[in-house]
Coordinates of C-alpha atoms in Angstrom, one line a residue:
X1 CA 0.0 0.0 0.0
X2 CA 2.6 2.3 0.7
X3 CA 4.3 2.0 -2.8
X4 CA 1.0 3.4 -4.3
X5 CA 1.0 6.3 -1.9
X6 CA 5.2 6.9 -3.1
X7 CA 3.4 6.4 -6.8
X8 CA 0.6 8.9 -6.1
X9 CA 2.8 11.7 -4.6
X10 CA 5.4 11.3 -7.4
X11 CA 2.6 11.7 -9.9
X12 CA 1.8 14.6 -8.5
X13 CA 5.0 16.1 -8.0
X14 CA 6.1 15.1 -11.7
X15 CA 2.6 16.9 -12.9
X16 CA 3.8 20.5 -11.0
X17 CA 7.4 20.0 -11.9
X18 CA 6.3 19.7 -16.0
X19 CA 8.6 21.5 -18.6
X20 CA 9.1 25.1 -18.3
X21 CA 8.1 25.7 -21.8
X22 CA 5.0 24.7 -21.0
X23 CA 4.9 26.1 -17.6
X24 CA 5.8 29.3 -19.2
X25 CA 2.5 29.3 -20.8
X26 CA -0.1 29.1 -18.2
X27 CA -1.9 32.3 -19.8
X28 CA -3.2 29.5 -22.3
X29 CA -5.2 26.2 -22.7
X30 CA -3.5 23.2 -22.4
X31 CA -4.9 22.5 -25.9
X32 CA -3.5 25.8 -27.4
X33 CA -0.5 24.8 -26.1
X34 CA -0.3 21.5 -27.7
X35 CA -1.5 22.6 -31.0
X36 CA 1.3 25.3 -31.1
X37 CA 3.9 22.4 -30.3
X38 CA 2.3 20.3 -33.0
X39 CA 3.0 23.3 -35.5
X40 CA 6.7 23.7 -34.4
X41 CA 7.4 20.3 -34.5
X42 CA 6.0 19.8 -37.9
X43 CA 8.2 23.1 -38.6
X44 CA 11.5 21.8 -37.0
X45 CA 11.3 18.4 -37.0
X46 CA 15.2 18.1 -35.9
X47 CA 14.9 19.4 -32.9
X48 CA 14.1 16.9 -29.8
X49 CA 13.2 19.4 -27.3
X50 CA 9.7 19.6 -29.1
X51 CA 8.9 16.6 -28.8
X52 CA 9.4 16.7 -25.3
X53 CA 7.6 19.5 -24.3
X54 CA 4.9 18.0 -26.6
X55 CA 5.4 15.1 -24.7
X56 CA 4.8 16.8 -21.3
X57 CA 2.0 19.0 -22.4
X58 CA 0.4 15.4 -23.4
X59 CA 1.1 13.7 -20.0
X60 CA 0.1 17.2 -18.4
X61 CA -3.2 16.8 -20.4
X62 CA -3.5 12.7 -19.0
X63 CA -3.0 11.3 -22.6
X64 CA -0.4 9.1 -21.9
X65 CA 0.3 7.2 -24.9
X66 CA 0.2 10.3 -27.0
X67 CA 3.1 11.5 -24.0
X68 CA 5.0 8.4 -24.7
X69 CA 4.7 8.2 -28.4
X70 CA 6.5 11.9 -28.3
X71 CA 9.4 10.5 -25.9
X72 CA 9.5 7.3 -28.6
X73 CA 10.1 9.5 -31.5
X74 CA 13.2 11.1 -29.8
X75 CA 14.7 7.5 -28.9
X76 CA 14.1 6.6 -32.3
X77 CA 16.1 9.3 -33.5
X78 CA 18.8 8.8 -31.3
X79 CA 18.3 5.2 -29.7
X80 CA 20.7 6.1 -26.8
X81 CA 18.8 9.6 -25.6
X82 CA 18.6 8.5 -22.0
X83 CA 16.8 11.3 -20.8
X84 CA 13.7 9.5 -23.7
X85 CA 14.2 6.4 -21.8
X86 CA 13.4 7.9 -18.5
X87 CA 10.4 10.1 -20.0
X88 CA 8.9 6.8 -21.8
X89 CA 9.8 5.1 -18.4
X90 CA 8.2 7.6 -15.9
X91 CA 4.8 6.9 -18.4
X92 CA 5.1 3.4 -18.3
X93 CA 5.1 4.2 -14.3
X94 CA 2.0 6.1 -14.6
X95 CA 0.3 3.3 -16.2
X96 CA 1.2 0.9 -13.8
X97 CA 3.1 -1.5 -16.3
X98 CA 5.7 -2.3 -13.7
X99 CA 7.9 -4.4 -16.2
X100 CA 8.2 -2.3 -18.8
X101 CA 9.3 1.0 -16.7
X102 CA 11.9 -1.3 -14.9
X103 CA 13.3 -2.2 -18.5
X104 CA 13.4 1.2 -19.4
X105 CA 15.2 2.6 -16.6
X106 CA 17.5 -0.1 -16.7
X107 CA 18.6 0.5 -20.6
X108 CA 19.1 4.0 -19.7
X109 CA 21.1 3.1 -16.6
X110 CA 23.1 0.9 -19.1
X111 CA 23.7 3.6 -21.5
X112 CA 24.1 6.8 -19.3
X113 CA 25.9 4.8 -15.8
X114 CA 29.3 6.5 -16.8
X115 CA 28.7 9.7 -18.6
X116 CA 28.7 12.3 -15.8
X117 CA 31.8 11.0 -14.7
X118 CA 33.1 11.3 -18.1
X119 CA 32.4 14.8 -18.8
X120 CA 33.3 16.3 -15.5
X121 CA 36.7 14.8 -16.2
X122 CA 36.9 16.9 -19.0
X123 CA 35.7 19.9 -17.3
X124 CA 38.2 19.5 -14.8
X125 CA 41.0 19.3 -17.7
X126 CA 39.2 22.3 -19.5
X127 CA 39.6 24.1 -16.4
X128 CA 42.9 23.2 -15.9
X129 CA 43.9 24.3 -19.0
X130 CA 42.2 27.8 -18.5
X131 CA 39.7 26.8 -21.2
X132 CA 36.7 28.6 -19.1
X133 CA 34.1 28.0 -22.1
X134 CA 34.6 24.2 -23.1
X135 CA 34.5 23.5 -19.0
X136 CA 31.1 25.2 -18.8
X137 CA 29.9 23.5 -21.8
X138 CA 31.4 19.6 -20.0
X139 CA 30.1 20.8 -16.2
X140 CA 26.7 21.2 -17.9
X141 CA 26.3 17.9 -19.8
X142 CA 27.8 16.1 -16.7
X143 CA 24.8 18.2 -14.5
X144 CA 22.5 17.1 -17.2
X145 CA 24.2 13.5 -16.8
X146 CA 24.1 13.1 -13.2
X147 CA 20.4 14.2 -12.9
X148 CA 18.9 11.3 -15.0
X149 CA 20.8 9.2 -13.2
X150 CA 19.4 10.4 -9.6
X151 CA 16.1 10.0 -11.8
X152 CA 16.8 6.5 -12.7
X153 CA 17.7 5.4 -9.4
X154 CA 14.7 7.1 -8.0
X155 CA 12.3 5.2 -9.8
X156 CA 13.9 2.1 -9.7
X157 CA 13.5 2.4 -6.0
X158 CA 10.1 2.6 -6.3
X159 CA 10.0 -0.2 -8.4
X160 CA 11.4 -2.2 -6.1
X161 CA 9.0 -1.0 -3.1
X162 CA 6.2 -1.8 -5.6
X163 CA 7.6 -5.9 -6.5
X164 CA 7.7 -6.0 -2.4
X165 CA 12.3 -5.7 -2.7
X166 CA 12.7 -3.0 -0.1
X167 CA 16.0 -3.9 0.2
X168 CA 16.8 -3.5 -3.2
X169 CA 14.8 -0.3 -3.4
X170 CA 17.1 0.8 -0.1
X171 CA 20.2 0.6 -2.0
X172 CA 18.6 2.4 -5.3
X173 CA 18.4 5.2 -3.4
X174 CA 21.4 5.1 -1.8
X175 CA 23.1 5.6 -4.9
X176 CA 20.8 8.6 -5.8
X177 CA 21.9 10.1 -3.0
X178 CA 26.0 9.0 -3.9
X179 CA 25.4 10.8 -6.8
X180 CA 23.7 14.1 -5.5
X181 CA 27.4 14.3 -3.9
X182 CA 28.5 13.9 -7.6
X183 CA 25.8 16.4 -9.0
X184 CA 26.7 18.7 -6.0
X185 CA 30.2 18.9 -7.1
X186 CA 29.6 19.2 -10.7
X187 CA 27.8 22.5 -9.9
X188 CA 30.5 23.7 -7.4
X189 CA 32.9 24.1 -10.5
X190 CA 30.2 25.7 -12.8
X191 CA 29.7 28.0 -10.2
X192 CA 33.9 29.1 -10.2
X193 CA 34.0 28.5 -13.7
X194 CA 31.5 31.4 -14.6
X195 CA 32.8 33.4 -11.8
X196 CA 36.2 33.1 -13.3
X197 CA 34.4 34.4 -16.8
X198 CA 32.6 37.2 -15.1
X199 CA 29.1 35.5 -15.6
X200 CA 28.2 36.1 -12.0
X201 CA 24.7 35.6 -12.5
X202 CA 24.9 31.8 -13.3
X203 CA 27.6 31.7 -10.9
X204 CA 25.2 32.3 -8.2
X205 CA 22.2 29.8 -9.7
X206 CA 25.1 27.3 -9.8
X207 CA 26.2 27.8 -6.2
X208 CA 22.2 28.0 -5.2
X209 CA 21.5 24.4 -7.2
X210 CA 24.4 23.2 -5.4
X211 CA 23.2 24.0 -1.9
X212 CA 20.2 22.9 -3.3
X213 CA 21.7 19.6 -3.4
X214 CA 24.0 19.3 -0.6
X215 CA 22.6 21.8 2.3
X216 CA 25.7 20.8 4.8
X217 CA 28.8 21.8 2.7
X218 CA 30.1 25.2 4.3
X219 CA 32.3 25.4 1.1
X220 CA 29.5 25.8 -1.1
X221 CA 28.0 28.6 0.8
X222 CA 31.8 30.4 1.7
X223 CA 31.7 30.2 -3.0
X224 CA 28.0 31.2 -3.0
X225 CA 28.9 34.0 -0.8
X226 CA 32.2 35.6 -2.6
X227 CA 29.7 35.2 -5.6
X228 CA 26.5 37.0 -3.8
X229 CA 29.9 39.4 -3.0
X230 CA 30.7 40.9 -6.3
X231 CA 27.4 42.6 -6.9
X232 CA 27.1 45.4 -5.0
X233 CA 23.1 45.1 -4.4
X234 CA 23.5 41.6 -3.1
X235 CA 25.8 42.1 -0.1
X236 CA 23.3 41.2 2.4
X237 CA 22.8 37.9 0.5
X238 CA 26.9 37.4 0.8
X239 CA 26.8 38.3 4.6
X240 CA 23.5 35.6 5.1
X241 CA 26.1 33.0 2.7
X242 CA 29.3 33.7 4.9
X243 CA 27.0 33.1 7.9
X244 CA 25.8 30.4 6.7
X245 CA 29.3 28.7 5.8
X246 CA 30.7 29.7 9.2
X247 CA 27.5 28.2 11.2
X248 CA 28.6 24.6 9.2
X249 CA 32.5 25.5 10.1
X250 CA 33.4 28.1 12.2
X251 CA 36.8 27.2 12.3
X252 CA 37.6 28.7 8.4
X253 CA 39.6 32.0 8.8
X254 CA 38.7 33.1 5.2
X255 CA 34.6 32.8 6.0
X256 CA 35.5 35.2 9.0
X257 CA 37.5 37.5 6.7
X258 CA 35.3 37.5 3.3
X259 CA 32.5 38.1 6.1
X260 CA 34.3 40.7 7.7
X261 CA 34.9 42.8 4.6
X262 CA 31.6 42.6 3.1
X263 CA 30.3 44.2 6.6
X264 CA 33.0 46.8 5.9
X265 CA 31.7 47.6 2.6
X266 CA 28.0 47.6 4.4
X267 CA 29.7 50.7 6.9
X268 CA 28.9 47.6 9.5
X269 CA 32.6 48.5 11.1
X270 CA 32.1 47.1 14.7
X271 CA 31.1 43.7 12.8
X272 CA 34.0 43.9 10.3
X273 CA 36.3 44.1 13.4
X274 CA 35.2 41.4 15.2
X275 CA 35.0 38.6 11.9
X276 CA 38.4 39.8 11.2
X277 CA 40.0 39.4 14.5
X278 CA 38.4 35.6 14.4
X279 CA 40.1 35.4 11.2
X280 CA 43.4 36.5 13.1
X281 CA 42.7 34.3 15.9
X282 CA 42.0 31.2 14.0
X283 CA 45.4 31.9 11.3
X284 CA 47.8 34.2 12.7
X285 CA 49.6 33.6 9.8
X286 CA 47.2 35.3 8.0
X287 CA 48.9 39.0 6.7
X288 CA 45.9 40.3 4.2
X289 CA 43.5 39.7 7.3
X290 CA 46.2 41.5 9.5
X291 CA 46.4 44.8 7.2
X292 CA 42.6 45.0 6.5
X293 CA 42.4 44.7 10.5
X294 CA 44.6 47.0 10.9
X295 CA 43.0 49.1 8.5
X296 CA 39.4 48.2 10.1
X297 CA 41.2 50.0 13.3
X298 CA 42.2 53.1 12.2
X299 CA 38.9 54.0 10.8
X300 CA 37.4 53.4 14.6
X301 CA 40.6 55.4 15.4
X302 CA 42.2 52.6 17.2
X303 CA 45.5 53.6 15.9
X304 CA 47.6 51.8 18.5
X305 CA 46.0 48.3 17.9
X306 CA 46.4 49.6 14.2
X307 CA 50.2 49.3 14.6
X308 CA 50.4 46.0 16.6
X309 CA 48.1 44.8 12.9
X310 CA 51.0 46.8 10.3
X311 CA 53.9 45.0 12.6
X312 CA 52.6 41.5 12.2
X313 CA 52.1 42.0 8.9
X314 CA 55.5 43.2 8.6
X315 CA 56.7 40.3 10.4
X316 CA 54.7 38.0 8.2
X317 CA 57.0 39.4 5.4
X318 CA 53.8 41.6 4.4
X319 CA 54.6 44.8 2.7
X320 CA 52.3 47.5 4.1
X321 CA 51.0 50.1 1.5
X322 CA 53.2 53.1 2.5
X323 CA 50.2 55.4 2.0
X324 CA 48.2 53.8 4.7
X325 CA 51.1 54.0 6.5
X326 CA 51.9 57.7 6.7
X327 CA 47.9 58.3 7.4
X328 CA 48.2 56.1 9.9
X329 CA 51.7 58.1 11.2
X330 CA 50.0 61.5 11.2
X331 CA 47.7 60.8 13.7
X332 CA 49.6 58.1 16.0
X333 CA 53.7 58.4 15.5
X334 CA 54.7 54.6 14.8
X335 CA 55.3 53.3 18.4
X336 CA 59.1 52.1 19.4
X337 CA 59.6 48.3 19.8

């Protein structure tokens, strides 16, 4: 009984989550919006991404086999399209033709087991290489990749709840959630990637998907906040990110110190001090937190605690601008040793 509840839900969840092209057209009918698919299909018959919207506005609609005879035209096209597999698959679900959907998932499984791997590999060796473009491209198809697989694994977990194999439905969905970690880190390096080509915007949706993903990984938030960071409307987003990062791992002096500056740049300066002087605390080593502590002091005319910041810098083999220097000298001589 409760694999038909698991069914139910899903069925409902997979009707509100439908493809955005048709989501994007709730202003009309369902049948408007098919007809209009119809005609672009008939226009473009090359491109696959009609046939599934088609295909969703169909199984939106509760005409199954017309949904799955969409999803069958884009396999036959390209007999190893997994994401068709898992379309014609989730339908066969929907009908309750158990068999079927198992075979389905389990040819796309056979084609598609790999492929994320595969192409974050060569993101990583785009990336490497300081070829920012191709890695987008790779990150996305192994994003892409990964997905269908957490989708495969999914269902086949319910499969197995439904042919009474709880066990084998326990470690489908195990792997699922092996390969969010996957999926997880796949978008991590999407995020840098575009940040490293100025895109912050998809930067940010990567680092959100991410989190999305994998909610207990402070590095994701420390990225999502220097992202959040570089725009100057979104500071309080970077400051709830840091926060964020540092409530998962407190112990990470350049959380405290991103943190600290973004509150500088809010005019936040009791704040800035305090991060900072964690940042100190936790890596004394640390000369760029020194300085910008030391600079964090002079403006809340601190200037002795100022120095004690310049000399450890100094001592860290830091070399202190000499303008902030001779500011800081004209209202507080430097003291002796």
């Amino acid at each position: 009984m409760n694999s038909y509840k698991i069914i139910f839900i899903y069925i409902i969840l997979l009707i509100f989550f439908l493809n955005k092209t048709v989501l994007s057209q709730e202003e009309k009918t369902i049948d408007e919006i098919i007809d209009n698919l119809k005609i672009s299909v008939t226009e473009n018959p090359a491109d696959t991404s009609l046939y599934f919207s088609l295909g969703d506005a169909y199984s939106r609609k509760g005409l199954l086999e017309a949904a799955y005879g969409e999803y069958e035209k884009v396999w036959r096209m390209n007999p190893i399209n997994v994401k068709s597999l898992i379309k014609m698959g989730i339908v066969l679900l929907r009908r309750e033709m158990w068999d079927e959907a198992e075979e389905k998932f389990n040819d796309a499984l056979r084609i598609g087991s790999a492929a994320g791997e595969i192409q974050f590999e060569r993101g990583l060796e785009h990336e490497f290489n300081l070829r920012y473009d191709s890695a987008i491209k790779e990150y996305d198809k192994a994003v892409e990749e990964y997905i269908n697989l957490i989708e495969m694994y999914k269902h086949l977990g319910i499969l197995s709840g439904h042919k009474g194999k709880p066990e084998q439905g326990i470690q489908y969905y195990q792997k699922a959630v092996d390969i969010k970690k996957s999926l997880s880190v796949s978008y991590q390096h999407l995020g840098v990637v575009y940040r490293k080509n100025g895109i912050i915007d998809k930067s940010i949706v990567s680092f959100q998907e991410a989190c999305e993903v994998n909610p207990n990984n402070e590095t994701i938030y420390y990225n999502l906040g220097l992202s959040y960071s570089l725009v100057d409307t979104l500071l309080e987003d970077a400051v709830g990110a840091f926060k964020k990062s540092i409530e998962i791992d407190s112990t990470n002096a350049d959380a405290h110190y991103q943190l600290g500056m973004v509150y500088g740049r809010l005019g936040n300066l009791a704040n800035q001090i305090w991060e900072l002087q964690k940042a100190v605390k936790i890596k004394p080593y640390y000369a760029q937190a020194c300085i910008d502590l030391g600079i964090a002091y002079y403006n809340n005319k601190q200037y002795l605690s100022a120095w004690d910041q310049v000399r450890a810098a100094e001592e860290l083999g830091y070399k202190v601008c000499e303008d902030f220097i001779r500011v800081l000298a004209r209202v507080l001589p430097k003291p002796k040793d």
